[in-house]
mmCIF file of C-alpha atoms in Angstrom:
data_model
loop_
_atom_site.group_PDB
_atom_site.id
_atom_site.type_symbol
_atom_site.label_atom_id
_atom_site.label_comp_id
_atom_site.label_asym_id
_atom_site.label_seq_id
_atom_site.Cartn_x
_atom_site.Cartn_y
_atom_site.Cartn_z
ATOM 1 C CA ASP A 158 189.319 1.372 56.205
ATOM 2 C CA ALA A 159 191.514 0.278 59.089
ATOM 3 C CA GLY A 160 195.025 1.628 59.247
ATOM 4 C CA VAL A 161 198.117 -0.332 60.206
ATOM 5 C CA THR A 162 197.381 -2.247 63.392
ATOM 6 C CA GLN A 163 199.984 -3.484 65.824
ATOM 7 C CA SER A 164 199.711 -5.740 68.851
ATOM 8 C CA PRO A 165 200.255 -5.654 71.687
ATOM 9 C CA THR A 166 200.373 -1.915 72.387
ATOM 10 C CA HIS A 167 202.535 -2.336 75.469
ATOM 11 C CA LEU A 168 204.725 -5.172 76.678
ATOM 12 C CA ILE A 169 206.987 -5.721 79.674
ATOM 13 C CA LYS A 170 209.627 -8.441 79.531
ATOM 14 C CA THR A 171 212.733 -9.363 81.487
ATOM 15 C CA ARG A 172 216.265 -9.770 80.177
ATOM 16 C CA GLY A 173 216.862 -13.028 78.322
ATOM 17 C CA GLN A 174 213.232 -13.553 77.350
ATOM 18 C CA HIS A 175 211.960 -13.492 73.803
ATOM 19 C CA VAL A 176 209.137 -11.441 72.334
ATOM 20 C CA THR A 177 206.876 -11.561 69.276
ATOM 21 C CA LEU A 178 205.315 -8.396 67.916
ATOM 22 C CA ARG A 179 202.553 -8.462 65.336
ATOM 23 C CA CYS A 180 201.508 -6.142 62.537
ATOM 24 C CA SER A 181 198.591 -6.087 60.107
ATOM 25 C CA PRO A 182 199.109 -3.794 57.113
ATOM 26 C CA ILE A 183 196.500 -1.690 55.399
ATOM 27 C CA SER A 184 194.349 -3.845 53.145
ATOM 28 C CA GLY A 185 195.988 -4.138 49.722
ATOM 29 C CA HIS A 186 199.453 -3.198 50.946
ATOM 30 C CA LYS A 187 202.063 -5.839 50.197
ATOM 31 C CA SER A 188 205.099 -4.318 51.915
ATOM 32 C CA VAL A 189 205.732 -4.232 55.645
ATOM 33 C CA SER A 190 208.699 -2.577 57.308
ATOM 34 C CA TRP A 191 209.799 -2.611 60.930
ATOM 35 C CA TYR A 192 211.512 0.267 62.731
ATOM 36 C CA GLN A 193 212.882 0.638 66.250
ATOM 37 C CA GLN A 194 212.542 4.020 67.954
ATOM 38 C CA VAL A 195 214.525 4.497 71.139
ATOM 39 C CA LEU A 196 213.404 7.372 73.373
ATOM 40 C CA GLY A 197 214.725 10.662 72.057
ATOM 41 C CA GLN A 198 215.786 9.246 68.686
ATOM 42 C CA GLY A 199 214.294 8.886 65.250
ATOM 43 C CA PRO A 200 213.104 5.489 64.017
ATOM 44 C CA GLN A 201 215.811 3.062 62.848
ATOM 45 C CA PHE A 202 215.180 0.553 60.068
ATOM 46 C CA ILE A 203 215.152 -3.116 61.071
ATOM 47 C CA PHE A 204 213.530 -5.097 58.227
ATOM 48 C CA GLN A 205 211.468 -4.756 55.081
ATOM 49 C CA TYR A 206 209.341 -7.566 53.663
ATOM 50 C CA TYR A 207 207.594 -7.563 50.308
ATOM 51 C CA GLU A 208 205.526 -10.441 48.979
ATOM 52 C CA LYS A 209 206.711 -12.591 51.899
ATOM 53 C CA GLU A 210 210.389 -12.137 51.091
ATOM 54 C CA GLU A 211 212.976 -10.139 53.013
ATOM 55 C CA ARG A 212 213.968 -7.169 50.853
ATOM 56 C CA GLY A 213 216.103 -5.227 53.280
ATOM 57 C CA ARG A 214 217.748 -5.508 56.666
ATOM 58 C CA GLY A 215 219.171 -2.813 58.900
ATOM 59 C CA ASN A 216 222.145 -3.006 61.217
ATOM 60 C CA PHE A 217 220.594 -5.182 63.910
ATOM 61 C CA PRO A 218 221.949 -8.408 65.455
ATOM 62 C CA ASP A 219 220.703 -11.869 64.525
ATOM 63 C CA ARG A 220 218.568 -11.879 67.683
ATOM 64 C CA PHE A 221 216.107 -9.925 65.559
ATOM 65 C CA SER A 222 214.115 -11.845 62.963
ATOM 66 C CA ALA A 223 210.882 -11.349 61.111
ATOM 67 C CA ARG A 224 208.561 -12.969 58.648
ATOM 68 C CA GLN A 225 205.603 -12.076 56.480
ATOM 69 C CA PHE A 226 202.596 -14.299 56.034
ATOM 70 C CA PRO A 227 200.484 -14.993 52.904
ATOM 71 C CA ASN A 228 197.913 -12.429 54.100
ATOM 72 C CA TYR A 229 200.790 -9.864 54.272
ATOM 73 C CA SER A 230 200.682 -9.566 58.055
ATOM 74 C CA SER A 231 204.047 -9.740 59.756
ATOM 75 C CA GLU A 232 205.767 -10.752 62.964
ATOM 76 C CA LEU A 233 208.942 -9.363 64.494
ATOM 77 C CA ASN A 234 210.748 -11.682 66.884
ATOM 78 C CA VAL A 235 213.474 -10.666 69.286
ATOM 79 C CA ASN A 236 215.382 -13.317 71.250
ATOM 80 C CA ALA A 237 217.566 -13.008 74.339
ATOM 81 C CA LEU A 238 216.221 -9.560 75.191
ATOM 82 C CA LEU A 239 218.619 -6.922 76.459
ATOM 83 C CA LEU A 240 217.842 -3.765 78.403
ATOM 84 C CA GLY A 241 218.819 -1.793 75.313
ATOM 85 C CA ASP A 242 216.001 -3.396 73.320
ATOM 86 C CA SER A 243 213.534 -1.233 75.241
ATOM 87 C CA ALA A 244 211.949 0.953 72.582
ATOM 88 C CA LEU A 245 208.876 1.733 70.533
ATOM 89 C CA TYR A 246 208.667 -0.774 67.675
ATOM 90 C CA LEU A 247 206.913 0.654 64.650
ATOM 91 C CA CYS A 248 205.441 -1.207 61.730
ATOM 92 C CA ALA A 249 204.820 0.571 58.435
ATOM 93 C CA SER A 250 203.055 -0.607 55.313
ATOM 94 C CA SER A 251 203.064 0.573 51.714
ATOM 95 C CA PRO A 252 201.433 -0.642 48.519
ATOM 96 C CA GLY A 253 204.698 -1.461 46.748
ATOM 97 C CA LEU A 254 208.330 -1.869 47.609
ATOM 98 C CA GLY A 255 208.356 1.284 49.686
ATOM 99 C CA VAL A 256 211.013 3.103 47.710
ATOM 100 C CA ALA A 257 211.961 6.596 48.813
ATOM 101 C CA ASN A 258 209.075 8.506 47.256
ATOM 102 C CA GLU A 259 206.369 6.083 48.282
ATOM 103 C CA LYS A 260 204.223 6.965 51.242
ATOM 104 C CA LEU A 261 204.660 4.817 54.327
ATOM 105 C CA PHE A 262 201.775 4.372 56.710
ATOM 106 C CA PHE A 263 202.858 3.744 60.286
ATOM 107 C CA GLY A 264 201.028 1.955 63.046
ATOM 108 C CA SER A 265 200.930 3.316 66.587
ATOM 109 C CA GLY A 266 203.686 0.954 67.649
ATOM 110 C CA THR A 267 204.386 -1.522 70.417
ATOM 111 C CA GLN A 268 206.110 -0.049 73.455
ATOM 112 C CA LEU A 269 208.503 -2.717 74.742
ATOM 113 C CA SER A 270 210.077 -2.379 78.164
ATOM 114 C CA VAL A 271 212.828 -4.815 79.150
ATOM 115 C CA LEU A 272 213.537 -4.993 82.875
ATOM 116 C CA THR B 1471 226.793 6.188 55.717
ATOM 117 C CA GLN B 1472 223.915 8.503 55.044
ATOM 118 C CA LEU B 1473 222.990 10.620 58.059
ATOM 119 C CA LEU B 1474 220.399 13.310 58.583
ATOM 120 C CA GLU B 1475 220.996 15.898 61.282
ATOM 121 C CA GLN B 1476 218.124 17.953 62.594
ATOM 122 C CA SER B 1477 218.259 21.196 64.512
ATOM 123 C CA PRO B 1478 217.255 22.391 66.933
ATOM 124 C CA GLN B 1479 216.677 19.262 68.985
ATOM 125 C CA PHE B 1480 214.122 21.023 71.218
ATOM 126 C CA LEU B 1481 212.022 24.116 70.638
ATOM 127 C CA SER B 1482 209.568 25.716 73.058
ATOM 128 C CA ILE B 1483 207.674 28.748 71.822
ATOM 129 C CA GLN B 1484 204.527 30.752 72.486
ATOM 130 C CA GLU B 1485 201.415 30.512 70.367
ATOM 131 C CA GLY B 1486 201.596 32.883 67.406
ATOM 132 C CA GLU B 1487 205.379 32.778 66.979
ATOM 133 C CA ASN B 1488 207.128 31.624 63.814
ATOM 134 C CA LEU B 1489 209.784 28.909 63.742
ATOM 135 C CA THR B 1490 212.088 27.053 61.371
ATOM 136 C CA VAL B 1491 213.412 23.516 61.721
ATOM 137 C CA TYR B 1492 216.418 22.325 59.733
ATOM 138 C CA CYS B 1493 217.443 18.973 58.292
ATOM 139 C CA ASN B 1494 220.984 18.647 56.923
ATOM 140 C CA SER B 1495 223.125 15.937 55.381
ATOM 141 C CA SER B 1496 226.464 15.569 53.640
ATOM 142 C CA SER B 1497 224.778 13.117 51.252
ATOM 143 C CA VAL B 1498 222.500 13.794 48.315
ATOM 144 C CA PHE B 1499 218.996 12.415 48.624
ATOM 145 C CA SER B 1500 216.630 11.827 45.724
ATOM 146 C CA SER B 1501 213.832 13.077 47.979
ATOM 147 C CA LEU B 1502 213.169 13.988 51.585
ATOM 148 C CA GLN B 1503 210.069 13.473 53.633
ATOM 149 C CA TRP B 1504 208.808 15.283 56.712
ATOM 150 C CA TYR B 1505 206.773 13.499 59.355
ATOM 151 C CA ARG B 1506 205.050 14.606 62.540
ATOM 152 C CA GLN B 1507 204.769 12.212 65.467
ATOM 153 C CA GLU B 1508 202.618 12.688 68.537
ATOM 154 C CA PRO B 1509 203.222 10.834 71.820
ATOM 155 C CA GLY B 1510 202.067 7.227 71.674
ATOM 156 C CA GLU B 1511 201.530 7.343 67.922
ATOM 157 C CA GLY B 1512 203.465 6.493 64.796
ATOM 158 C CA PRO B 1513 204.863 9.176 62.461
ATOM 159 C CA VAL B 1514 202.435 10.698 59.966
ATOM 160 C CA LEU B 1515 203.713 11.910 56.608
ATOM 161 C CA LEU B 1516 203.346 15.667 56.055
ATOM 162 C CA VAL B 1517 205.097 16.141 52.720
ATOM 163 C CA THR B 1518 207.612 14.714 50.253
ATOM 164 C CA VAL B 1519 209.989 17.072 48.429
ATOM 165 C CA VAL B 1520 211.633 15.739 45.316
ATOM 166 C CA THR B 1521 213.122 18.522 43.192
ATOM 167 C CA GLY B 1522 216.102 20.623 44.294
ATOM 168 C CA GLY B 1523 214.912 24.107 45.243
ATOM 169 C CA GLU B 1524 211.307 22.928 45.572
ATOM 170 C CA VAL B 1525 208.999 24.745 47.968
ATOM 171 C CA LYS B 1526 205.761 23.170 49.170
ATOM 172 C CA LYS B 1527 203.126 24.734 51.369
ATOM 173 C CA LEU B 1528 200.671 22.957 53.622
ATOM 174 C CA LYS B 1529 198.485 25.614 55.278
ATOM 175 C CA ARG B 1530 200.836 27.360 57.755
ATOM 176 C CA LEU B 1531 203.720 24.951 57.050
ATOM 177 C CA THR B 1532 206.291 25.696 54.338
ATOM 178 C CA PHE B 1533 208.787 23.037 53.286
ATOM 179 C CA GLN B 1534 211.881 23.710 51.203
ATOM 180 C CA PHE B 1535 214.343 21.297 49.582
ATOM 181 C CA GLY B 1536 217.858 22.624 49.090
ATOM 182 C CA ASP B 1537 219.179 23.176 45.578
ATOM 183 C CA ALA B 1538 221.806 20.462 46.073
ATOM 184 C CA ARG B 1539 219.232 18.084 47.612
ATOM 185 C CA LYS B 1540 221.296 17.730 50.776
ATOM 186 C CA ASP B 1541 219.152 19.763 53.121
ATOM 187 C CA SER B 1542 215.594 20.784 53.845
ATOM 188 C CA SER B 1543 213.737 23.145 56.126
ATOM 189 C CA LEU B 1544 210.299 23.351 57.662
ATOM 190 C CA HIS B 1545 208.900 26.778 58.525
ATOM 191 C CA ILE B 1546 205.753 27.163 60.624
ATOM 192 C CA THR B 1547 203.956 30.499 60.632
ATOM 193 C CA ALA B 1548 201.887 31.581 63.637
ATOM 194 C CA ALA B 1549 202.367 28.329 65.539
ATOM 195 C CA GLN B 1550 199.416 26.871 67.426
ATOM 196 C CA PRO B 1551 199.309 24.423 70.355
ATOM 197 C CA GLY B 1552 198.051 21.790 67.915
ATOM 198 C CA ASP B 1553 201.424 21.969 66.135
ATOM 199 C CA THR B 1554 203.096 20.437 69.195
ATOM 200 C CA GLY B 1555 204.880 17.191 68.390
ATOM 201 C CA LEU B 1556 208.074 15.580 67.145
ATOM 202 C CA TYR B 1557 209.033 16.617 63.628
ATOM 203 C CA LEU B 1558 211.142 14.092 61.740
ATOM 204 C CA CYS B 1559 212.859 14.376 58.394
ATOM 205 C CA ALA B 1560 213.625 11.206 56.453
ATOM 206 C CA GLY B 1561 215.444 10.297 53.261
ATOM 207 C CA GLY B 1562 215.628 7.162 51.164
ATOM 208 C CA GLY B 1563 218.227 4.545 52.084
ATOM 209 C CA SER B 1564 219.921 1.980 49.887
ATOM 210 C CA GLN B 1565 217.504 -0.816 50.815
ATOM 211 C CA GLY B 1566 214.267 0.980 50.072
ATOM 212 C CA ASN B 1567 214.141 1.972 53.722
ATOM 213 C CA LEU B 1568 213.878 5.415 55.268
ATOM 214 C CA ILE B 1569 216.744 7.039 57.162
ATOM 215 C CA PHE B 1570 215.378 9.323 59.855
ATOM 216 C CA GLY B 1571 216.898 12.251 61.651
ATOM 217 C CA LYS B 1572 216.662 12.385 65.435
ATOM 218 C CA GLY B 1573 213.803 14.837 65.243
ATOM 219 C CA THR B 1574 212.891 18.241 66.606
ATOM 220 C CA LYS B 1575 210.579 18.222 69.604
ATOM 221 C CA LEU B 1576 208.306 21.246 69.335
ATOM 222 C CA SER B 1577 206.191 22.562 72.188
ATOM 223 C CA VAL B 1578 203.799 25.434 71.506
ATOM 224 C CA LYS B 1579 202.399 27.008 74.654
ATOM 225 C CA PRO B 1580 199.031 28.807 74.636
#
């Protein structure tokens, strides 16, 4: 079975542009979470979606938005890109709500560079 | 705010040496997870510890959860080059999310 797939793998944008990142969860998983990992840091929580509804949001500005589709895939959108948005964006899926003891399966991420 | 602090930040050792990585917090966590991340990949779950004082072994890796459930350690015996990677500890946040430490970057030289 395919794992969590993310596209694109790499992306270069300039300041002020917007970007859309895509994620397909493992088949049967209903929860998708997004994390931002800046170089040298651990991943930071951005959003969690379960059954197409937002269930959690981290401390990120409104320039960040996301949605989940009926097939449980998800998009992360970032508007008005800043240099500081350069990071590895990770998507993770889980069968349920992804509470602390539940195993998260991470994709390989999208490496975003903002110039 | 729940924070997880990991130490050391970097570790470079020779093949065959033993090492311990620490994960500490001032907050109590219902469980802690350890992940390993290789360059260009997402984190992969190694273990979840749930009970205070719990010890779990995964081949040459030994994980311990502190009695007060505020800290955890990862001990690797006879490290191998294949153990090279970023080791992350993570605990449950208030929104069903994971709170990660900054990680320990381990390099094992042959």
